[in-house]
mmCIF file of C-alpha atoms in Angstrom:
data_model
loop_
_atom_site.group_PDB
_atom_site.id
_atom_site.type_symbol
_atom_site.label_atom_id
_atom_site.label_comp_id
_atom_site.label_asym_id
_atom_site.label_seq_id
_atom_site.Cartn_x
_atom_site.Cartn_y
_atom_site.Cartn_z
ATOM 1 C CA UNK A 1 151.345 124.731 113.828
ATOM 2 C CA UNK A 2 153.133 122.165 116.384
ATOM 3 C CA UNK A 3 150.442 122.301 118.674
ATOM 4 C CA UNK A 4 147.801 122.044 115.708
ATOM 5 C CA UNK A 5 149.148 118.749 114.688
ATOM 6 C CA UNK A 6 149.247 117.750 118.427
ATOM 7 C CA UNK A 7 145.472 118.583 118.838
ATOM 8 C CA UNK A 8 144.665 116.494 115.323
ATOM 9 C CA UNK A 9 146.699 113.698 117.020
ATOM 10 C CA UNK A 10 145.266 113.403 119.823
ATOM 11 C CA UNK A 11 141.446 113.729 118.486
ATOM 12 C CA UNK A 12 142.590 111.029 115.573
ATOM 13 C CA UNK A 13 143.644 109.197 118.897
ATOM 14 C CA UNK A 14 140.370 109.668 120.891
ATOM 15 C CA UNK A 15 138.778 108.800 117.932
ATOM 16 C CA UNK A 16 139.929 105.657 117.073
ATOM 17 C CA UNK A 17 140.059 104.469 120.567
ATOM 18 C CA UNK A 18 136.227 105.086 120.954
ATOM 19 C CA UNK A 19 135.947 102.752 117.233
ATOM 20 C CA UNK A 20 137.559 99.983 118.833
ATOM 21 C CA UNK A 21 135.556 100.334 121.810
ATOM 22 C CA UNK A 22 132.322 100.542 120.177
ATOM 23 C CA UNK A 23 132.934 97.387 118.239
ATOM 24 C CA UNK A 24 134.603 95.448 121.325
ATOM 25 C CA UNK A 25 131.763 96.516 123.782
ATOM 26 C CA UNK A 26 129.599 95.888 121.124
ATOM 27 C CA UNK A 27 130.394 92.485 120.150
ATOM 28 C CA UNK A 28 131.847 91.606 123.418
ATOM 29 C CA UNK A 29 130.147 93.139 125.810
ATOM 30 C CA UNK A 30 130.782 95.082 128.783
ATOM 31 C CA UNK A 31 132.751 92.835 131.813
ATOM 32 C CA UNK A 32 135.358 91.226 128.849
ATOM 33 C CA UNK A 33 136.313 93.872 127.108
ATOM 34 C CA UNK A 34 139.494 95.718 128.702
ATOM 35 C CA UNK A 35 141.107 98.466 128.108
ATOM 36 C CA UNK A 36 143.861 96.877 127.268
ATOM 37 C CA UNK A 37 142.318 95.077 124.413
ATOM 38 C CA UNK A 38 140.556 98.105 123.324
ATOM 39 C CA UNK A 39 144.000 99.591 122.962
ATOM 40 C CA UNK A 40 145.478 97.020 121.350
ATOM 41 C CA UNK A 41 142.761 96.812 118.723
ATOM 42 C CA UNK A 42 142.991 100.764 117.658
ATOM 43 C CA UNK A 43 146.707 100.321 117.948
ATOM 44 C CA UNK A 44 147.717 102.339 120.408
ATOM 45 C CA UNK A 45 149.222 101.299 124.606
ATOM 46 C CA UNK A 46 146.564 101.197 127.306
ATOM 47 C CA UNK A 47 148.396 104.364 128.593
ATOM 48 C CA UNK A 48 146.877 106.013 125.143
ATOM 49 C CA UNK A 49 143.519 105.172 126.497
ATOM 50 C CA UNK A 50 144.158 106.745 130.123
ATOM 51 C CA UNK A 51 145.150 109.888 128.447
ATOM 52 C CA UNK A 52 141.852 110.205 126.879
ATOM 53 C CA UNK A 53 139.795 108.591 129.483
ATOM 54 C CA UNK A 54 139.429 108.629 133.272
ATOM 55 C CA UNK A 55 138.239 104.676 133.447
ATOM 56 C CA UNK A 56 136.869 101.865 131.649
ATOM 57 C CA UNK A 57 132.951 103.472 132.774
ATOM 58 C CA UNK A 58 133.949 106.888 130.960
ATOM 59 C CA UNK A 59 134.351 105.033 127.434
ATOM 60 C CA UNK A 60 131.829 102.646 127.963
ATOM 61 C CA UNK A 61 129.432 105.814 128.622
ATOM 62 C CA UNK A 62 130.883 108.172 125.768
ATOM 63 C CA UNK A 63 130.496 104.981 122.979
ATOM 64 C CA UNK A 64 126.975 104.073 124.192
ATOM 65 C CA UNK A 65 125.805 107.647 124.466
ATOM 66 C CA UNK A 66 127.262 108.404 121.034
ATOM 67 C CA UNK A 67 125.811 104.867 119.462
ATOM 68 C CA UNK A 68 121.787 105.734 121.077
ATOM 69 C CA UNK A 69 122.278 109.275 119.999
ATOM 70 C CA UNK A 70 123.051 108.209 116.291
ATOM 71 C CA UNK A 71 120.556 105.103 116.333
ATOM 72 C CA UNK A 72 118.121 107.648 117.608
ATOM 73 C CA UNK A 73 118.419 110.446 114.497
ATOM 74 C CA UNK A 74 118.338 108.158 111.932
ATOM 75 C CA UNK A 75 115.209 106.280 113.631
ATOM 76 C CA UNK A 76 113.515 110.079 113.784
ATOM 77 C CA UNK A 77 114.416 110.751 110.360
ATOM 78 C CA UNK A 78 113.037 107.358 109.128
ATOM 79 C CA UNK A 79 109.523 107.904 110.924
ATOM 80 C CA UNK A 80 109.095 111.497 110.303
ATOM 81 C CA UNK A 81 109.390 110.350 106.494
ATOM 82 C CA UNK A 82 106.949 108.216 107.114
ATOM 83 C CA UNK A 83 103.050 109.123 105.502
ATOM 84 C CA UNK A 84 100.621 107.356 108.132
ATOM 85 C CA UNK A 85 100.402 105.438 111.276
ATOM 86 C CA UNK A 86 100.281 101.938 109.519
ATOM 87 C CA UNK A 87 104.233 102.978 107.783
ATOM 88 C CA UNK A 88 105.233 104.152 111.676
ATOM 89 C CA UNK A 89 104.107 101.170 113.218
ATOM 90 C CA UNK A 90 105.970 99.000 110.324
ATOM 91 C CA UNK A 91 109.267 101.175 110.597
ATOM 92 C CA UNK A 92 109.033 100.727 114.547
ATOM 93 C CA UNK A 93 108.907 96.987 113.809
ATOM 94 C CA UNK A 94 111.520 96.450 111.600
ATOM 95 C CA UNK A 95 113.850 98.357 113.802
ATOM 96 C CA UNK A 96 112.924 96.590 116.983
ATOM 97 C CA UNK A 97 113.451 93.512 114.746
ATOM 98 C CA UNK A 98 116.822 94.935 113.873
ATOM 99 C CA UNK A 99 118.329 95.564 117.384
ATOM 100 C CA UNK A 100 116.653 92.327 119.219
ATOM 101 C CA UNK A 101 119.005 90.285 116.627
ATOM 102 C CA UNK A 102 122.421 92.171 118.085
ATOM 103 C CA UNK A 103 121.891 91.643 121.659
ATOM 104 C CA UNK A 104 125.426 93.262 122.309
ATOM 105 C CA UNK A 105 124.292 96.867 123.539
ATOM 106 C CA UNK A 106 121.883 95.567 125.960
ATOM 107 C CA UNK A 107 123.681 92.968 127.868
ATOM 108 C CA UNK A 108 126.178 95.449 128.196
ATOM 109 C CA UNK A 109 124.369 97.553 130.100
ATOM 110 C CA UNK A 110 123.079 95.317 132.449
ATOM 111 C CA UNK A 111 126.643 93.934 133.125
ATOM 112 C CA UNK A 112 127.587 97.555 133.573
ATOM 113 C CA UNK A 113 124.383 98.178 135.507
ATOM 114 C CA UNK A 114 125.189 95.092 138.199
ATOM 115 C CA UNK A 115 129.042 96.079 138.669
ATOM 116 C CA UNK A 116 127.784 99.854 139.714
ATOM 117 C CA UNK A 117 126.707 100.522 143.339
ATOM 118 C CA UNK A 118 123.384 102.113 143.970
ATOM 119 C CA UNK A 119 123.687 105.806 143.578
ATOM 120 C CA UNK A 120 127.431 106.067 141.694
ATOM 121 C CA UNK A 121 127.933 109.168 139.060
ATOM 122 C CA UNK A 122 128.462 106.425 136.382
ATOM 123 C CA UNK A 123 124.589 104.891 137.106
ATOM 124 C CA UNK A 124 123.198 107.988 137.239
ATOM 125 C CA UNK A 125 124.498 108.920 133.742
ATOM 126 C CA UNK A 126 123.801 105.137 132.481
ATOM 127 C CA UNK A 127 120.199 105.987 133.430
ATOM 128 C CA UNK A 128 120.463 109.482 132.237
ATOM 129 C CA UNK A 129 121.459 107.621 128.140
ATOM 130 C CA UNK A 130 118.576 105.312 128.614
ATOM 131 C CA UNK A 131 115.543 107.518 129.831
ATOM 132 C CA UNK A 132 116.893 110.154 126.577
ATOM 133 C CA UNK A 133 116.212 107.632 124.608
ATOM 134 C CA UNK A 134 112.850 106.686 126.082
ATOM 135 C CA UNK A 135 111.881 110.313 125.985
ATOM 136 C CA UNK A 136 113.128 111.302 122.216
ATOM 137 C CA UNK A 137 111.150 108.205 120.574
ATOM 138 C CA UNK A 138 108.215 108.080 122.980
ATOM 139 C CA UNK A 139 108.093 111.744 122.817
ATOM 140 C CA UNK A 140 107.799 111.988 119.057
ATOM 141 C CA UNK A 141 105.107 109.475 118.868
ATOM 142 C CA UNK A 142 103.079 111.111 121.401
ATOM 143 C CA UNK A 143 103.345 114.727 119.570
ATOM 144 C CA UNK A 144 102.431 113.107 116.745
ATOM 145 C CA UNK A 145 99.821 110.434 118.025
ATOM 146 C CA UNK A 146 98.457 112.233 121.264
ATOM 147 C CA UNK A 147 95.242 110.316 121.813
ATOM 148 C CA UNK A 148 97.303 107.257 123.542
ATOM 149 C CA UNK A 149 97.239 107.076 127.328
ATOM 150 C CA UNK A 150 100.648 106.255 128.328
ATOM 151 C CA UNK A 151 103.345 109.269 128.293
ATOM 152 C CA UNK A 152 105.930 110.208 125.926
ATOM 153 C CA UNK A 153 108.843 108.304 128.568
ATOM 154 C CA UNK A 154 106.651 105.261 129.106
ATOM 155 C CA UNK A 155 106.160 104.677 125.529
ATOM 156 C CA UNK A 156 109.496 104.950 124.678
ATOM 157 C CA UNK A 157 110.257 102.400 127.224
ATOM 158 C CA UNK A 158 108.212 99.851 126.177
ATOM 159 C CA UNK A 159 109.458 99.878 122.417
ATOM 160 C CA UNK A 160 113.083 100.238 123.861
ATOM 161 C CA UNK A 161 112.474 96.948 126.167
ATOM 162 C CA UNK A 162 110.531 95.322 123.348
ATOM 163 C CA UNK A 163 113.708 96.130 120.990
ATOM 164 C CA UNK A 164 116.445 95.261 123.796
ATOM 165 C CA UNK A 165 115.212 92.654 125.280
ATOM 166 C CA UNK A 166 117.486 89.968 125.615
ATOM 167 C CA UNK A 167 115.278 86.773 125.197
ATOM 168 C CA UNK A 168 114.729 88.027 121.884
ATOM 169 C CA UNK A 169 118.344 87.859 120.671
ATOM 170 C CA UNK A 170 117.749 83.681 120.942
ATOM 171 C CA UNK A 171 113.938 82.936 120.602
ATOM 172 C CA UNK A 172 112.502 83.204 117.374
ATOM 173 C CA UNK A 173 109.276 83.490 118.447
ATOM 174 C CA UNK A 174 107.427 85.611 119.201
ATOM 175 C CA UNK A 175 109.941 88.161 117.609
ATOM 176 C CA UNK A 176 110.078 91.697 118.522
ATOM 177 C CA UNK A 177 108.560 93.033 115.974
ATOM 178 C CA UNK A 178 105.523 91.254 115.557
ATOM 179 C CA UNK A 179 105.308 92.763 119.627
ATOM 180 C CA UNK A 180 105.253 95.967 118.265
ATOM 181 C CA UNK A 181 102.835 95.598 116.155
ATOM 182 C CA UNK A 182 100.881 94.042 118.377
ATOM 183 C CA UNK A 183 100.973 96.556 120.837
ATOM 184 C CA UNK A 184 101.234 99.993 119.191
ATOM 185 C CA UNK A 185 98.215 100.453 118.289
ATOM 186 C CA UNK A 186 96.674 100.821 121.021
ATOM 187 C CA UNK A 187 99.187 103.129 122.414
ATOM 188 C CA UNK A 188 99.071 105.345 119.454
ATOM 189 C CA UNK A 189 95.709 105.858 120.119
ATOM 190 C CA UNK A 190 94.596 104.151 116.815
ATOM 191 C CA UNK A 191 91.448 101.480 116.494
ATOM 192 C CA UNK A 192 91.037 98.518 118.616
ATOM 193 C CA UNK A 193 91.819 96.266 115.431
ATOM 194 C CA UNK A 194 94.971 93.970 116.613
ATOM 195 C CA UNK A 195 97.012 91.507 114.465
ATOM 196 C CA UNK A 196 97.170 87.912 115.646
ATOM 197 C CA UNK A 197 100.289 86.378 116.692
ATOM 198 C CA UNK A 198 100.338 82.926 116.809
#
Protein backbone atom coordinates (compact mmCIF):
# COMPACT_ATOMS: atom_id res chain seq x y z
CA UNK A 1 0.00 0.00 0.00
CA UNK A 2 3.11 2.34 1.07
CA UNK A 3 4.76 1.87 -2.02
CA UNK A 4 1.34 2.34 -4.00
CA UNK A 5 0.95 5.77 -2.67
CA UNK A 6 4.70 6.38 -3.40
CA UNK A 7 4.23 5.37 -7.12
CA UNK A 8 0.84 7.78 -7.31
CA UNK A 9 3.18 10.46 -5.83
CA UNK A 10 5.64 10.40 -7.82
CA UNK A 11 3.50 10.08 -11.26
CA UNK A 12 1.17 13.11 -9.70
CA UNK A 13 4.80 14.62 -9.46
CA UNK A 14 6.00 13.82 -13.04
CA UNK A 15 2.87 14.94 -14.04
CA UNK A 16 2.58 18.20 -12.92
CA UNK A 17 6.12 19.01 -13.58
CA UNK A 18 5.63 18.22 -17.37
CA UNK A 19 2.18 20.92 -17.01
CA UNK A 20 4.34 23.56 -15.92
CA UNK A 21 6.78 22.83 -18.47
CA UNK A 22 4.49 22.68 -21.28
CA UNK A 23 3.04 26.04 -20.47
CA UNK A 24 6.57 27.70 -19.59
CA UNK A 25 8.27 26.27 -22.80
CA UNK A 26 5.28 27.10 -24.41
CA UNK A 27 4.83 30.61 -23.63
CA UNK A 28 8.40 31.19 -22.93
CA UNK A 29 10.22 29.36 -24.99
CA UNK A 30 13.06 27.13 -24.87
CA UNK A 31 16.64 29.12 -23.70
CA UNK A 32 14.46 31.13 -20.64
CA UNK A 33 12.71 28.72 -19.19
CA UNK A 34 14.76 26.83 -16.31
CA UNK A 35 14.25 24.22 -14.45
CA UNK A 36 14.17 25.99 -11.68
CA UNK A 37 11.24 28.02 -12.71
CA UNK A 38 9.52 25.06 -14.03
CA UNK A 39 9.75 23.75 -10.50
CA UNK A 40 8.74 26.53 -8.88
CA UNK A 41 5.63 26.91 -11.00
CA UNK A 42 4.26 23.11 -10.33
CA UNK A 43 5.37 23.65 -6.79
CA UNK A 44 7.78 21.42 -6.19
CA UNK A 45 12.28 22.07 -5.64
CA UNK A 46 14.36 21.79 -8.80
CA UNK A 47 15.70 18.57 -7.09
CA UNK A 48 11.86 17.24 -7.77
CA UNK A 49 12.55 17.81 -11.38
CA UNK A 50 16.06 15.89 -11.41
CA UNK A 51 14.34 12.98 -9.92
CA UNK A 52 12.09 12.71 -12.80
CA UNK A 53 14.35 13.96 -15.43
CA UNK A 54 17.95 13.51 -16.57
CA UNK A 55 18.25 17.38 -18.00
CA UNK A 56 16.48 20.31 -19.13
CA UNK A 57 16.60 18.45 -23.09
CA UNK A 58 14.72 15.29 -21.55
CA UNK A 59 11.55 17.52 -20.54
CA UNK A 60 11.76 19.74 -23.25
CA UNK A 61 11.59 16.44 -25.54
CA UNK A 62 8.90 14.45 -23.40
CA UNK A 63 6.41 17.90 -23.39
CA UNK A 64 6.93 18.55 -27.13
CA UNK A 65 6.61 14.92 -28.12
CA UNK A 66 3.50 14.59 -25.95
CA UNK A 67 2.01 18.22 -27.25
CA UNK A 68 2.65 17.04 -31.46
CA UNK A 69 1.37 13.65 -30.56
CA UNK A 70 -1.98 15.13 -29.10
CA UNK A 71 -2.16 18.12 -31.72
CA UNK A 72 -1.68 15.37 -34.22
CA UNK A 73 -4.91 12.93 -33.13
CA UNK A 74 -7.21 15.47 -32.81
CA UNK A 75 -6.03 17.04 -36.32
CA UNK A 76 -6.60 13.19 -37.79
CA UNK A 77 -9.81 12.92 -36.17
CA UNK A 78 -10.97 16.37 -37.46
CA UNK A 79 -10.02 15.51 -41.23
CA UNK A 80 -11.06 11.99 -41.31
CA UNK A 81 -14.59 13.54 -40.31
CA UNK A 82 -14.30 15.51 -42.94
CA UNK A 83 -16.77 14.64 -46.37
CA UNK A 84 -14.56 16.03 -49.38
CA UNK A 85 -11.36 17.59 -50.35
CA UNK A 86 -12.76 21.25 -50.31
CA UNK A 87 -13.71 20.54 -46.03
CA UNK A 88 -9.83 19.00 -45.79
CA UNK A 89 -8.28 21.76 -47.38
CA UNK A 90 -10.50 24.29 -45.09
CA UNK A 91 -9.74 22.22 -41.80
CA UNK A 92 -5.91 22.24 -42.87
CA UNK A 93 -6.29 26.03 -43.05
CA UNK A 94 -7.84 26.89 -40.08
CA UNK A 95 -5.39 24.85 -38.14
CA UNK A 96 -2.32 26.24 -39.80
CA UNK A 97 -4.09 29.55 -39.01
CA UNK A 98 -4.37 28.35 -35.45
CA UNK A 99 -0.70 27.41 -34.67
CA UNK A 100 1.05 30.37 -36.87
CA UNK A 101 -0.78 32.76 -34.15
CA UNK A 102 1.17 30.86 -31.01
CA UNK A 103 4.59 30.98 -32.29
CA UNK A 104 5.81 29.43 -28.88
CA UNK A 105 6.42 25.68 -30.03
CA UNK A 106 8.39 26.63 -32.96
CA UNK A 107 10.88 29.07 -31.74
CA UNK A 108 11.49 26.66 -29.23
CA UNK A 109 12.76 24.31 -31.27
CA UNK A 110 14.98 26.23 -33.14
CA UNK A 111 16.52 27.67 -29.88
CA UNK A 112 16.81 24.05 -28.84
CA UNK A 113 17.96 23.11 -32.33
CA UNK A 114 21.04 25.93 -32.27
CA UNK A 115 22.22 25.04 -28.55
CA UNK A 116 22.61 21.13 -29.78
CA UNK A 117 25.84 20.04 -31.54
CA UNK A 118 25.61 18.27 -34.82
CA UNK A 119 24.93 14.66 -34.23
CA UNK A 120 23.86 14.73 -30.17
CA UNK A 121 21.11 11.95 -28.96
CA UNK A 122 18.88 14.97 -28.05
CA UNK A 123 18.92 16.28 -32.07
CA UNK A 124 18.45 13.14 -33.28
CA UNK A 125 15.24 12.63 -31.24
CA UNK A 126 14.23 16.50 -31.87
CA UNK A 127 14.31 15.42 -35.54
CA UNK A 128 12.87 12.09 -34.84
CA UNK A 129 9.27 14.40 -33.13
CA UNK A 130 9.35 16.54 -36.17
CA UNK A 131 9.68 14.11 -39.26
CA UNK A 132 6.55 11.89 -37.12
CA UNK A 133 4.73 14.58 -37.53
CA UNK A 134 5.55 15.24 -41.17
CA UNK A 135 4.90 11.61 -41.88
CA UNK A 136 1.40 11.07 -39.83
CA UNK A 137 -0.32 14.25 -41.61
CA UNK A 138 1.42 14.01 -44.98
CA UNK A 139 0.88 10.38 -44.85
CA UNK A 140 -2.86 10.53 -44.35
CA UNK A 141 -3.37 12.95 -47.09
CA UNK A 142 -1.49 10.98 -49.49
CA UNK A 143 -3.56 7.59 -48.65
CA UNK A 144 -6.35 9.47 -49.06
CA UNK A 145 -5.39 11.89 -52.02
CA UNK A 146 -2.70 9.71 -53.92
CA UNK A 147 -2.66 11.44 -57.28
CA UNK A 148 -0.25 14.37 -55.80
CA UNK A 149 3.43 14.15 -56.65
CA UNK A 150 5.20 14.99 -53.57
CA UNK A 151 5.45 12.09 -50.76
CA UNK A 152 3.60 11.50 -47.69
CA UNK A 153 6.97 13.22 -45.50
CA UNK A 154 7.32 16.11 -47.93
CA UNK A 155 3.79 17.05 -47.70
CA UNK A 156 3.64 16.99 -44.25
CA UNK A 157 6.52 19.28 -44.18
CA UNK A 158 5.32 21.85 -46.11
CA UNK A 159 1.92 22.27 -44.12
CA UNK A 160 4.05 21.89 -40.85
CA UNK A 161 6.48 24.89 -42.11
CA UNK A 162 3.49 26.74 -43.52
CA UNK A 163 1.78 26.30 -39.89
CA UNK A 164 5.17 26.96 -37.84
CA UNK A 165 6.61 29.35 -39.50
CA UNK A 166 7.67 32.07 -37.51
CA UNK A 167 7.11 35.21 -39.76
CA UNK A 168 3.65 34.29 -39.54
CA UNK A 169 3.24 34.72 -35.77
CA UNK A 170 3.78 38.82 -36.65
CA UNK A 171 2.72 39.46 -40.35
CA UNK A 172 -0.75 39.48 -41.07
CA UNK A 173 -0.41 38.97 -44.42
CA UNK A 174 -0.27 36.71 -46.26
CA UNK A 175 -1.53 34.44 -43.33
CA UNK A 176 -0.96 30.83 -43.18
CA UNK A 177 -3.88 29.72 -44.07
CA UNK A 178 -4.76 31.42 -47.05
CA UNK A 179 -0.99 29.48 -48.01
CA UNK A 180 -2.63 26.44 -47.60
CA UNK A 181 -5.16 26.94 -49.55
CA UNK A 182 -3.26 28.18 -52.00
CA UNK A 183 -1.09 25.43 -52.27
CA UNK A 184 -2.96 22.20 -51.48
CA UNK A 185 -4.52 21.72 -54.22
CA UNK A 186 -2.22 21.01 -56.27
CA UNK A 187 -0.56 18.66 -53.97
CA UNK A 188 -3.67 16.77 -53.34
CA UNK A 189 -3.78 16.07 -56.73
CA UNK A 190 -7.07 18.07 -57.24
CA UNK A 191 -7.79 20.65 -60.40
CA UNK A 192 -5.53 23.35 -61.41
CA UNK A 193 -8.24 25.96 -60.12
CA UNK A 194 -6.21 28.23 -57.42
CA UNK A 195 -7.63 30.98 -55.12
CA UNK A 196 -6.11 34.43 -55.42
CA UNK A 197 -4.29 35.96 -52.68
CA UNK A 198 -3.83 39.38 -52.85
Amino acid sequence: MVRRKRSESQAQTRERLLQAAADLFRRDGYAITSLERIAEVAGYTKGAVYSNFECKEAIYLEVLEADAVSNREQLLERLAAAADADAVIEILAQWAQERSRHGGWSLSVLELARTLPPGSPCLARLEDIVREGWRGLGGYLRTRFPNGAATGEVLGALLFEIAYAPALTFLSTPDAGDLVRLVLPAQLGLAEQQPVIA
